[in-house]
CSV table of C-alpha atoms in Angstrom, one decimal:
chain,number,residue,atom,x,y,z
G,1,UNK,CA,-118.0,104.1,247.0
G,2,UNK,CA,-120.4,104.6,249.6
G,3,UNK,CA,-119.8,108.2,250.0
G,4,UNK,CA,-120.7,108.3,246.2
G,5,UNK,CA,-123.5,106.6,246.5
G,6,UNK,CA,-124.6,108.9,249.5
G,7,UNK,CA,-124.5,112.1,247.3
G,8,UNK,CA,-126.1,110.6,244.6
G,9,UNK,CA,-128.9,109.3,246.1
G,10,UNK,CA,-128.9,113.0,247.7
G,11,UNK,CA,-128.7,114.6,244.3
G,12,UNK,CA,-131.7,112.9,243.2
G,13,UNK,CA,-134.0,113.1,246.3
G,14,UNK,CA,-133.0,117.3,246.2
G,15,UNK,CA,-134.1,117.5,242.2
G,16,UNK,CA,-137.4,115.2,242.8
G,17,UNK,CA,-138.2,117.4,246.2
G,18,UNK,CA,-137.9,120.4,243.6
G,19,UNK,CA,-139.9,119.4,240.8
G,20,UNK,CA,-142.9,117.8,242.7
G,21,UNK,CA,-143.2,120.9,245.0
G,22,UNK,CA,-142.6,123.4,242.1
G,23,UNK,CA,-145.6,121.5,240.9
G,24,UNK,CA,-147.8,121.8,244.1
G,25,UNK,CA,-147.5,125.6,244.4
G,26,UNK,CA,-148.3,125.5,240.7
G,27,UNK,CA,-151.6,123.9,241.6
G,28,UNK,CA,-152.4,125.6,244.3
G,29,UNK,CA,-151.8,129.2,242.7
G,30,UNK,CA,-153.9,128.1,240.4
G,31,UNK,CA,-151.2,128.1,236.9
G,32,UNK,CA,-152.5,124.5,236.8
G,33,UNK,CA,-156.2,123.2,237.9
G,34,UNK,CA,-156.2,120.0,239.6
G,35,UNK,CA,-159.4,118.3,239.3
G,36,UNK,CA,-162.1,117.9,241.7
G,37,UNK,CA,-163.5,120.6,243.6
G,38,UNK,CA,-161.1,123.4,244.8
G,39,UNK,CA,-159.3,122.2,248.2
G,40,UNK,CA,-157.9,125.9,248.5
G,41,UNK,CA,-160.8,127.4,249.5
G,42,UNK,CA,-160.2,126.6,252.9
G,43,UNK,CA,-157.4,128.9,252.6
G,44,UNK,CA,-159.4,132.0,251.2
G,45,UNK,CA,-162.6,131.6,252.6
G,46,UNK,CA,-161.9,129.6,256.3
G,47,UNK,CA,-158.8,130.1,257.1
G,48,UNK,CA,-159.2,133.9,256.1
G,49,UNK,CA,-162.1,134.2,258.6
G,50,UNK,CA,-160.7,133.1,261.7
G,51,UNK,CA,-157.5,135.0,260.3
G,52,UNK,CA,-159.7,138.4,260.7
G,53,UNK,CA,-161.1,137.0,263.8
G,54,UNK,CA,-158.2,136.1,265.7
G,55,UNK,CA,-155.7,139.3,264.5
G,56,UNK,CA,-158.5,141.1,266.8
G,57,UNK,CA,-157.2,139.4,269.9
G,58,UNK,CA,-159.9,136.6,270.5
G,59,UNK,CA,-160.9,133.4,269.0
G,60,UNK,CA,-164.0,132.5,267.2
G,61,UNK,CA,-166.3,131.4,269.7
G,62,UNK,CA,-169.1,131.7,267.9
G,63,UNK,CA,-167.6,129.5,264.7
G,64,UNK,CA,-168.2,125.6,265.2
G,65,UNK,CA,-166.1,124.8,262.2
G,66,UNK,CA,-163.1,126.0,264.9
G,67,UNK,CA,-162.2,123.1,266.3
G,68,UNK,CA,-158.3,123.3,267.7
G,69,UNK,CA,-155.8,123.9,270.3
G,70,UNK,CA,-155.0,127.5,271.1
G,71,UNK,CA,-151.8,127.3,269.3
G,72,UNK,CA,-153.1,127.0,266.2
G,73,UNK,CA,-154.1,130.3,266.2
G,74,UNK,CA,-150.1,130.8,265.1
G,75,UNK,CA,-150.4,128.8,262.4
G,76,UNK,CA,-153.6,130.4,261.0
G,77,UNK,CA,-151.7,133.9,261.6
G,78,UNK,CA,-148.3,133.1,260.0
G,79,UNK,CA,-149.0,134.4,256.7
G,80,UNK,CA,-148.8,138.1,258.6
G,81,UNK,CA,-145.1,137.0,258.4
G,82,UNK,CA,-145.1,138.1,254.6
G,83,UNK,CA,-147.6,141.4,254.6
G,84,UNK,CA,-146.4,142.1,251.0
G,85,UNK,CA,-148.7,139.0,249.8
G,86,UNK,CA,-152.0,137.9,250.1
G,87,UNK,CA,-153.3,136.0,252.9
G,88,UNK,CA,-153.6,133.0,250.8
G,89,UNK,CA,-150.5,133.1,248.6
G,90,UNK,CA,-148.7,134.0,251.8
G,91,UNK,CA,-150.5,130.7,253.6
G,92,UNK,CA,-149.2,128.8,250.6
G,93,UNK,CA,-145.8,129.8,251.0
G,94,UNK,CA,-145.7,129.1,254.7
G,95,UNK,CA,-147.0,125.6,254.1
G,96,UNK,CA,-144.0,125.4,251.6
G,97,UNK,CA,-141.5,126.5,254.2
G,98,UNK,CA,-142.7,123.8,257.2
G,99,UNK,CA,-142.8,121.0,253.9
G,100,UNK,CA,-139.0,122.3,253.9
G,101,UNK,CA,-138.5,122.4,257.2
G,102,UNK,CA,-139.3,118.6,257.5
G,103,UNK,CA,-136.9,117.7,254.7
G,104,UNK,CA,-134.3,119.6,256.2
G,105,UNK,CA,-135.1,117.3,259.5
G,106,UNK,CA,-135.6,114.3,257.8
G,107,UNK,CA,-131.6,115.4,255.7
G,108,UNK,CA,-130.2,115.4,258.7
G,109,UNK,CA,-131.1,112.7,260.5
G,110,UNK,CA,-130.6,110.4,257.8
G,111,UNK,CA,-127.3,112.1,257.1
G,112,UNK,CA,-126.1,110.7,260.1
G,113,UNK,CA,-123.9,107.8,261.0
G,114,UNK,CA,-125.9,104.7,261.5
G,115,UNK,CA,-129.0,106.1,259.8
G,116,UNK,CA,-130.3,106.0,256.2
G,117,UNK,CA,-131.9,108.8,253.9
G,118,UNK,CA,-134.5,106.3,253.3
G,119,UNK,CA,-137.1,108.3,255.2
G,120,UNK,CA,-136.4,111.2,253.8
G,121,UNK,CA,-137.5,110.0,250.2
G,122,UNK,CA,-140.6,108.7,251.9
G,123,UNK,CA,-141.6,112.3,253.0
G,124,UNK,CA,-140.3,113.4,249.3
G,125,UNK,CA,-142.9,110.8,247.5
G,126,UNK,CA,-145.2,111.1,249.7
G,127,UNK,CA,-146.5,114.6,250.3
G,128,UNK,CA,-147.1,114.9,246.7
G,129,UNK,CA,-149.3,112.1,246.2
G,130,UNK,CA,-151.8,113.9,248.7
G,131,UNK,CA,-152.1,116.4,246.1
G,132,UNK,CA,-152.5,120.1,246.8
G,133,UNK,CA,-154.5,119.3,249.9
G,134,UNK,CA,-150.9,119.2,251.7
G,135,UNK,CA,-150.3,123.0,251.1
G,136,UNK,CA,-153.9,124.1,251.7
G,137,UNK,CA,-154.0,123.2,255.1
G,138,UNK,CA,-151.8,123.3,258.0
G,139,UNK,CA,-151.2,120.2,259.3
G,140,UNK,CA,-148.1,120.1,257.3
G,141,UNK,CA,-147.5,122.9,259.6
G,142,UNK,CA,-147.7,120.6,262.9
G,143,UNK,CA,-146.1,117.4,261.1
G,144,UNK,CA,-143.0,119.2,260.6
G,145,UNK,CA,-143.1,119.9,264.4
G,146,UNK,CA,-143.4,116.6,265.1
G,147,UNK,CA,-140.9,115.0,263.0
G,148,UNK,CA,-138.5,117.6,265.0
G,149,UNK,CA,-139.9,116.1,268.4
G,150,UNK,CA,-139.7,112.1,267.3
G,151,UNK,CA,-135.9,112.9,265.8
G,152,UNK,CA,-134.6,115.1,268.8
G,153,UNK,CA,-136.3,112.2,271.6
G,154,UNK,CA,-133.1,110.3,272.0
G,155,UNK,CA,-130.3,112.8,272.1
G,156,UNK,CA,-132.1,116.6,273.3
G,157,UNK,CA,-135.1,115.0,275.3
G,158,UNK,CA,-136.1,118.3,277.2
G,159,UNK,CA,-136.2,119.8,273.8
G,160,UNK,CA,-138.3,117.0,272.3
G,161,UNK,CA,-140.8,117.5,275.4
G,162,UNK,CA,-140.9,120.8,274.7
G,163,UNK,CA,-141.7,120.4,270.6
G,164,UNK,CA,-144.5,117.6,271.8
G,165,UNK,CA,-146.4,119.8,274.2
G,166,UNK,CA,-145.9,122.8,271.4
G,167,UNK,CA,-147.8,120.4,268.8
G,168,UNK,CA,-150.2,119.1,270.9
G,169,UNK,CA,-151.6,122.5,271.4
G,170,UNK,CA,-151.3,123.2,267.5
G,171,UNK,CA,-153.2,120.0,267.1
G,172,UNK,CA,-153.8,117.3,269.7
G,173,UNK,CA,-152.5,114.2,268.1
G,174,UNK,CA,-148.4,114.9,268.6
G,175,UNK,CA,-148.8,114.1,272.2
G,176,UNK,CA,-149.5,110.3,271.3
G,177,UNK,CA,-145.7,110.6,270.6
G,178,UNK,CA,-145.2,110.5,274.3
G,179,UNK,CA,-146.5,106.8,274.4
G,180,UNK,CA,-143.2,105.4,273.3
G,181,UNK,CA,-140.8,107.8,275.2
G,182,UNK,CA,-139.6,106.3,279.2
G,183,UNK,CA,-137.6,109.4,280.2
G,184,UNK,CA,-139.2,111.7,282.4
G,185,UNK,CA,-137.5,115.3,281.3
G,186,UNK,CA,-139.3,114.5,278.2
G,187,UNK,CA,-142.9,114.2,279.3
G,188,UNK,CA,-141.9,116.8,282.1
G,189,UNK,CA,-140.9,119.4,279.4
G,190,UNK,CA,-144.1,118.9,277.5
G,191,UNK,CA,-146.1,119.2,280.6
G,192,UNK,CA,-144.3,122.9,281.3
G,193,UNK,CA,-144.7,123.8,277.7
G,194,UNK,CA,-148.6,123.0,277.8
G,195,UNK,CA,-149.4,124.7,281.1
G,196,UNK,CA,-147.4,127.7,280.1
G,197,UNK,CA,-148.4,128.1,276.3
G,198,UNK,CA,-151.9,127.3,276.9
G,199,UNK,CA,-151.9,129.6,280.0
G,200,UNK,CA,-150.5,132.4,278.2
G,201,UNK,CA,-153.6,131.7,275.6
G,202,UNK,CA,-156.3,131.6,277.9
G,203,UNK,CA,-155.1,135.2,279.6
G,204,UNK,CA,-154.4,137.3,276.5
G,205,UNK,CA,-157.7,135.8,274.2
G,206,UNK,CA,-160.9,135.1,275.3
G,207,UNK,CA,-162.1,131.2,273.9
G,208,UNK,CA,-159.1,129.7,274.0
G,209,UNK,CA,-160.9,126.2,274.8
G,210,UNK,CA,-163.9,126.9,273.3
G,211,UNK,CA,-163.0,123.9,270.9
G,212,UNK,CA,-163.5,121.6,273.2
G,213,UNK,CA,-167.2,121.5,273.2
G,214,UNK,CA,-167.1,122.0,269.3
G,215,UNK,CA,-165.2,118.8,269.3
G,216,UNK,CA,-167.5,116.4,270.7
G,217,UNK,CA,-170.4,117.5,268.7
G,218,UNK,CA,-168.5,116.1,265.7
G,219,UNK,CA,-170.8,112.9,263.7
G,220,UNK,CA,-169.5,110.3,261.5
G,221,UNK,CA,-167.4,111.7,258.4
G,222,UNK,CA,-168.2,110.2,255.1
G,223,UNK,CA,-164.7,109.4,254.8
G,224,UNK,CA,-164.2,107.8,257.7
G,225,UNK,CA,-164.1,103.6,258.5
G,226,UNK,CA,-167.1,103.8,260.2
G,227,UNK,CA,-168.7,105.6,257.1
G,228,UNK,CA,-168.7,102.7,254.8
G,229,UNK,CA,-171.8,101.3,257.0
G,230,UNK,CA,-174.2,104.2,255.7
G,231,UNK,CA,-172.2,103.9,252.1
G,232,UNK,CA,-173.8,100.8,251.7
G,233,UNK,CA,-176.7,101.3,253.8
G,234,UNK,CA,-177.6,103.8,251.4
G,235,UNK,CA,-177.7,101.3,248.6
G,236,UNK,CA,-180.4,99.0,250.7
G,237,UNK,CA,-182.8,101.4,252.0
G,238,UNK,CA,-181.5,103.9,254.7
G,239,UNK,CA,-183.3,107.2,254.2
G,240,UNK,CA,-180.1,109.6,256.3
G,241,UNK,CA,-178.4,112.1,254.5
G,242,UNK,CA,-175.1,113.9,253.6
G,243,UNK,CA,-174.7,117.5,254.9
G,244,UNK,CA,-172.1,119.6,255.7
G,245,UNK,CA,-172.2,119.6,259.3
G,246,UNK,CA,-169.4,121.2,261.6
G,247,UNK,CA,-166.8,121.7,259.0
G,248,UNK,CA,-167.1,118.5,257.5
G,249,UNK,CA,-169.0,116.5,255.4
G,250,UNK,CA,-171.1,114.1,257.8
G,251,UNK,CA,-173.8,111.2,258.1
G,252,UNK,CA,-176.9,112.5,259.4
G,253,UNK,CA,-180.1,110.1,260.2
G,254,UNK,CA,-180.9,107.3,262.2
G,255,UNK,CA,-178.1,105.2,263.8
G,256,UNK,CA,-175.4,107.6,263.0
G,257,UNK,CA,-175.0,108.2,266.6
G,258,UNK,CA,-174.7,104.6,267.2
G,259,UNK,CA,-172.0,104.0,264.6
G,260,UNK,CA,-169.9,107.2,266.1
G,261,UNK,CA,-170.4,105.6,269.8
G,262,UNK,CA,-168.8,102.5,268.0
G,263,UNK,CA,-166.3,104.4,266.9
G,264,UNK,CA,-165.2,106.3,270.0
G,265,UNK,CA,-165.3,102.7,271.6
G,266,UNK,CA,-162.7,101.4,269.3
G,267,UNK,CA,-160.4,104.1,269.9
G,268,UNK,CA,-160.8,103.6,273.6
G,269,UNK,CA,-159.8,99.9,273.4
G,270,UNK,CA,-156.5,101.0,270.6
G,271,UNK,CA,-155.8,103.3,273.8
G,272,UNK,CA,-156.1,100.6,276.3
G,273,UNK,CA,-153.9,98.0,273.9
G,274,UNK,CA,-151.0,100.9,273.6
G,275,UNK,CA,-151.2,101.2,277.1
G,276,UNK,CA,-150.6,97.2,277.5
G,277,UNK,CA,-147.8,97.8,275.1
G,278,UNK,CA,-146.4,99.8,276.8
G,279,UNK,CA,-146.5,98.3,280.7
G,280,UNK,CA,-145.6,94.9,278.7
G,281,UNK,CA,-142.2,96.4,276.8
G,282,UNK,CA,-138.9,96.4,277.5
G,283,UNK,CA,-136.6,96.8,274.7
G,284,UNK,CA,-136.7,100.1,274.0
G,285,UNK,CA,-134.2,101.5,271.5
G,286,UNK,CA,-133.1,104.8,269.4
G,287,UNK,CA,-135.9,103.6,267.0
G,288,UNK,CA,-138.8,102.6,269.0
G,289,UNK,CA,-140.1,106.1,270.2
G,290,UNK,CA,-140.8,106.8,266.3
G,291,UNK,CA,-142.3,103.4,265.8
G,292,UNK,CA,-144.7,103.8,268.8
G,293,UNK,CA,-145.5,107.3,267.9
G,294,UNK,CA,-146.3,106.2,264.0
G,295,UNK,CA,-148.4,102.9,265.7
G,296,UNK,CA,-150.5,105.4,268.1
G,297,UNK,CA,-151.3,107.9,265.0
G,298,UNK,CA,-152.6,105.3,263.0
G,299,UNK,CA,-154.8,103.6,265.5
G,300,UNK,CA,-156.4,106.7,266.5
G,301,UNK,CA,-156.5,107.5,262.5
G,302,UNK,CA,-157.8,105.2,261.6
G,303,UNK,CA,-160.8,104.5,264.4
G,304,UNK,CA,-161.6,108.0,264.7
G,305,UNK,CA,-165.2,109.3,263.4
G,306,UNK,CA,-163.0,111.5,260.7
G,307,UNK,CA,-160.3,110.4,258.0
G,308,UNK,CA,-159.9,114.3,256.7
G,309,UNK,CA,-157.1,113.8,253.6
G,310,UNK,CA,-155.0,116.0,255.9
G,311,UNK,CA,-154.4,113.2,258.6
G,312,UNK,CA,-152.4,111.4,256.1
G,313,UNK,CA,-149.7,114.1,256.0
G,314,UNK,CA,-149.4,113.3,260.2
G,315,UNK,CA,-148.9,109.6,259.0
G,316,UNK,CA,-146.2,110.3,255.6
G,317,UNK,CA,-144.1,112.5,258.5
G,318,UNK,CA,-143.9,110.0,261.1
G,319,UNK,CA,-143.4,107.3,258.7
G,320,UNK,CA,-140.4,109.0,257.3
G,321,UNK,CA,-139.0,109.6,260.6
G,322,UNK,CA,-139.0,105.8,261.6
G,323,UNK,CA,-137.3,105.2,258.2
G,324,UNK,CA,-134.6,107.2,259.0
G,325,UNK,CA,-133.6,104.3,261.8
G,326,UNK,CA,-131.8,101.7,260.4
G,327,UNK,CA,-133.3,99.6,263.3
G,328,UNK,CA,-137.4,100.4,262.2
G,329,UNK,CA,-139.4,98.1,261.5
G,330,UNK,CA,-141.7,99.8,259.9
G,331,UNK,CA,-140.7,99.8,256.4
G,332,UNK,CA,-144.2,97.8,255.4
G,333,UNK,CA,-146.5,100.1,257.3
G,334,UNK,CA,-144.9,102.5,255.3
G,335,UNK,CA,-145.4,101.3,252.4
G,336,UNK,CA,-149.1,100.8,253.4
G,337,UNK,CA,-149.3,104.5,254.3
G,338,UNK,CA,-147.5,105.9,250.5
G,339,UNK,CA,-149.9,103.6,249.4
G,340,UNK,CA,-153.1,105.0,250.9
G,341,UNK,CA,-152.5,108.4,250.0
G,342,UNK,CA,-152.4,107.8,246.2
G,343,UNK,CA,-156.0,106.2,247.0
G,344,UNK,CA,-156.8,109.5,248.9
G,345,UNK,CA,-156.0,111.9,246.5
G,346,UNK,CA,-158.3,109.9,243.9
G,347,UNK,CA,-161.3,110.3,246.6
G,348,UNK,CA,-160.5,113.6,247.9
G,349,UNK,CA,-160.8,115.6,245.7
G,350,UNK,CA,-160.7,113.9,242.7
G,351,UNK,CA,-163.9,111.9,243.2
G,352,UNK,CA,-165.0,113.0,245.7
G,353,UNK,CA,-168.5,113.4,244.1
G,354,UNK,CA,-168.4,109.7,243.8
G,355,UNK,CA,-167.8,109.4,247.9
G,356,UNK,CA,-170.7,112.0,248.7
G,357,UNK,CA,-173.1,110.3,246.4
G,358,UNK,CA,-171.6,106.6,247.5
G,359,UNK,CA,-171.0,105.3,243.5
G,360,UNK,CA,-169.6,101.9,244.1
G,361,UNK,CA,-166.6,103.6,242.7
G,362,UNK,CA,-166.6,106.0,245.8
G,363,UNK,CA,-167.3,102.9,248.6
G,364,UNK,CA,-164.6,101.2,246.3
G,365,UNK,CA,-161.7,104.1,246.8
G,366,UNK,CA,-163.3,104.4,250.8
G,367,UNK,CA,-162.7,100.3,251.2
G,368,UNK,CA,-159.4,100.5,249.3
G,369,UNK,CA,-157.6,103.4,251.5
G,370,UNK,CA,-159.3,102.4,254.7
G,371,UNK,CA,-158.4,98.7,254.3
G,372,UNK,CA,-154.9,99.7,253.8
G,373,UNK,CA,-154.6,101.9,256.8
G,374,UNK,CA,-156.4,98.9,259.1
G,375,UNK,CA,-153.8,97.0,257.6
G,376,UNK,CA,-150.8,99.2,258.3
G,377,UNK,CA,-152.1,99.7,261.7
G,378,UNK,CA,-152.4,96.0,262.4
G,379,UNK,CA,-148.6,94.7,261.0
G,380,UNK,CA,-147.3,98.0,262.6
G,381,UNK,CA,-148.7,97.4,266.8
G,382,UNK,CA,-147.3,93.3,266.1
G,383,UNK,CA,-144.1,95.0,264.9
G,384,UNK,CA,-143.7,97.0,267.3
G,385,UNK,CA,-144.9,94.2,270.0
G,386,UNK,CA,-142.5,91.6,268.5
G,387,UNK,CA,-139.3,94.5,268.5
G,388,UNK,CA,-139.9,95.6,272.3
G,389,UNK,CA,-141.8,92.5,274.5
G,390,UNK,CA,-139.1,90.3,275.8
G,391,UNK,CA,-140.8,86.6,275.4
G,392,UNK,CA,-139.6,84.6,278.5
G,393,UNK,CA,-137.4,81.8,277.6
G,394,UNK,CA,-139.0,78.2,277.5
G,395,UNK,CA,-138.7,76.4,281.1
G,396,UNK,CA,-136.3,73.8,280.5
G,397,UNK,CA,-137.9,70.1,281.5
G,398,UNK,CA,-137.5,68.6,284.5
G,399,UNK,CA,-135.4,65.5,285.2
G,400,UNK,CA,-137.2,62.8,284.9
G,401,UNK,CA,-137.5,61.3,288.2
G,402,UNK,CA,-138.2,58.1,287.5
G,403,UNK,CA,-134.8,57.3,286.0
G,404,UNK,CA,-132.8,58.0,289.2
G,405,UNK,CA,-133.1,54.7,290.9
G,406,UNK,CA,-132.7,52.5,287.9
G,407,UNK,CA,-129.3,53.9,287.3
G,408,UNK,CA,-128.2,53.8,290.7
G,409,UNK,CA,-129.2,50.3,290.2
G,410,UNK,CA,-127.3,50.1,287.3
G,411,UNK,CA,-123.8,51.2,288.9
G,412,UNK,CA,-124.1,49.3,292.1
G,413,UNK,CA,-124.9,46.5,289.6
């Protein structure tokens, strides 16, 4: 009975995958127009340029809008893998391929005995809820690398290191899986990897870290938590503005600068927190290095001075490989996260005019899917507090010396 039930719950997670991606690469070939403004042209007009830039041997150093590890100069050159296409319809297809990849991952860890397919449906519902966005950028690229890393921790650790230090340089963010992992080959492996993949980068093409400085010059996104102070500002007075500034859309004006400070800060302290986590735990099972690694991505989500619709892919992937552990406790956080990214895709792109212009339907959507991400961030670090800090046993009390000598009295009585 339970084999049955297996197969078809298998049957119907295959066909659903199917249709709903059939659909994306529907939309973003443009058969169907999804509204809102056109989230592929970061494919043909972006990722194109740096695509010319970088199949010269170097990096754009003079583009501020490129802002990433070396690596990802792999992902924006793996549409040369199909020459017969286009550079976009080939990007499209590889963005198909790495949403496969991760279903394949996500299939055979949850295949296994002692694990559940849950997780995999989680990745199935929840890539399509971002909308096309998913296939028009490559962070599904590095997600899929990162569900590999946070599934191979516990049985191929040197591999895991290796696939950690792989994504970090594709995109920063996988190394926070590293917070829940003890053994040493792992963060060993993903020490080697960076050292030699970036070394390797910074000999063969000038720039390599170039993005470093690009980075830091970043302001506060309009998307982001910290946005909703000028969202309402707006409404009461504040004469700052809304440019495109550094590849995003940004606050500019007076006491945007303090609000991204702010914001830097509370990433600092969610760093300093998963690092009393993690000198506080002790339990730590087959589960836990997913749990940790979906905790740290959400805290540095969700205080960072940018909520790009793209993060929530990161988020969807490691949420579906924690569901694949029967012992997760993250099946709320989860939820949370699904939930968030139907919210995202009705702000970005949908209305995203109502976000630029802060509507009260556009602060609405921003206090909706931020709230729920503060929310998932908050059950998921007690979760994961509750699952891995041993709580010392209660002292038992103290014999009550008082009552010695009255019943010695008592028997020699």
């Amino acid at each position: 009975m339970e084999t049955t039930g297996v197969r078809r719950s298998l049957t119907w997670l295959l066909l659903t995958w199917g249709v709903t991606r059939l659909l994306l690469l529907l939309v973003v070939f443009k058969v169907y127009v999804f509204p809102g403004p056109d989230v592929t042209s970061d494919v043909s007009v972006i990722y194109q340029g740096w695509y010319d830039v970088l199949r010269t041997g170097t990096f754009p150093q003079s583009d501020v809008t490129w802002q990433y590890p070396p690596a990802a100069a792999l992902a924006i050159l793996s549409p040369a893998l199909l020459p017969f296409l286009e550079y976009t319809q080939a990007f499209f297809l590889m963005a198909f391929a790495a949403d496969l990849a991760a279903l394949l991952l996500l299939l055979y860890a949850g295949l296994r005995p002692g694990r559940r397919l849950r997780g995999a449906w989680v990745w199935v519902a929840g890539v399509p809820l971002l909308g096309p966005t998913v296939y028009s950028r490559y962070d599904v690229m590095v997600t899929a690398v990162a569900v590999a890393a946070v599934l191979a921790a516990a049985r191929h650790p040197k591999a895991a290191g290796a696939l950690v230090g792989f994504g970090a340089l594709l995109k920063v963010w996988p190394a926070l899986i590293l917070v829940g992992i003890r053994r040493r080959s792992v963060w060993a492996s993903a020490a080697v990897t960076v050292a030699v993949v970036a070394g390797l980068f910074s000999v063969a093409m000038p720039g390599a870290f170039a993005f470093l400085t690009f980075q830091r010059e970043r302001g506060t996104e309009v998307e982001s938590l910290g946005s909703l102070v000028f969202h309402i500002a707006r409404h009461h007075g504040w004469n700052g503005s809304v440019l495109l500034n550094y590849g995003s859309v940004e606050f500019l004006g007076p006491w945007v600068t303090a609000v991204s400070t702010a914001a830097l800060a509370l990433t600092g302290m969610a760093f300093g927190l998963l690092l009393l986590w993690r000198l506080a735990a002790t339990r730590f099972e087959a589960h836990t290095a997913a749990d940790a690694a979906l905790v740290a991505v959400l805290m540095f989500t969700t205080t960072s001075r940018v909520i790009s619709p793209q993060y929530m892919v990161w988020l969807v992937g490691l949420a579906a490989a924690c569901l694949c552990f029967r012992g997760s406790r993250m099946g709320v956080p989860a939820a949370m996260v699904l939930m968030a990214c139907f919210v995202t895709v009705l702000e970005f792109p949908i209305w995203f005019a109502d976000i630029v212009g802060s509507t009260p339907r556009g602060i609405t959507l921003l206090i909706a899917r931020n709230g729920l991400l503060v929310l998932a961030t908050v059950i998921g670090m007690r979760e994961l507090w509750k699952a891995t800090v041993h709580k010392p046993a209660p002292a038992l009390p103290a014999p009550d010396q008082t009552e010695a000598p009255a019943q010695e009295a008592s028997a020699s009585s």
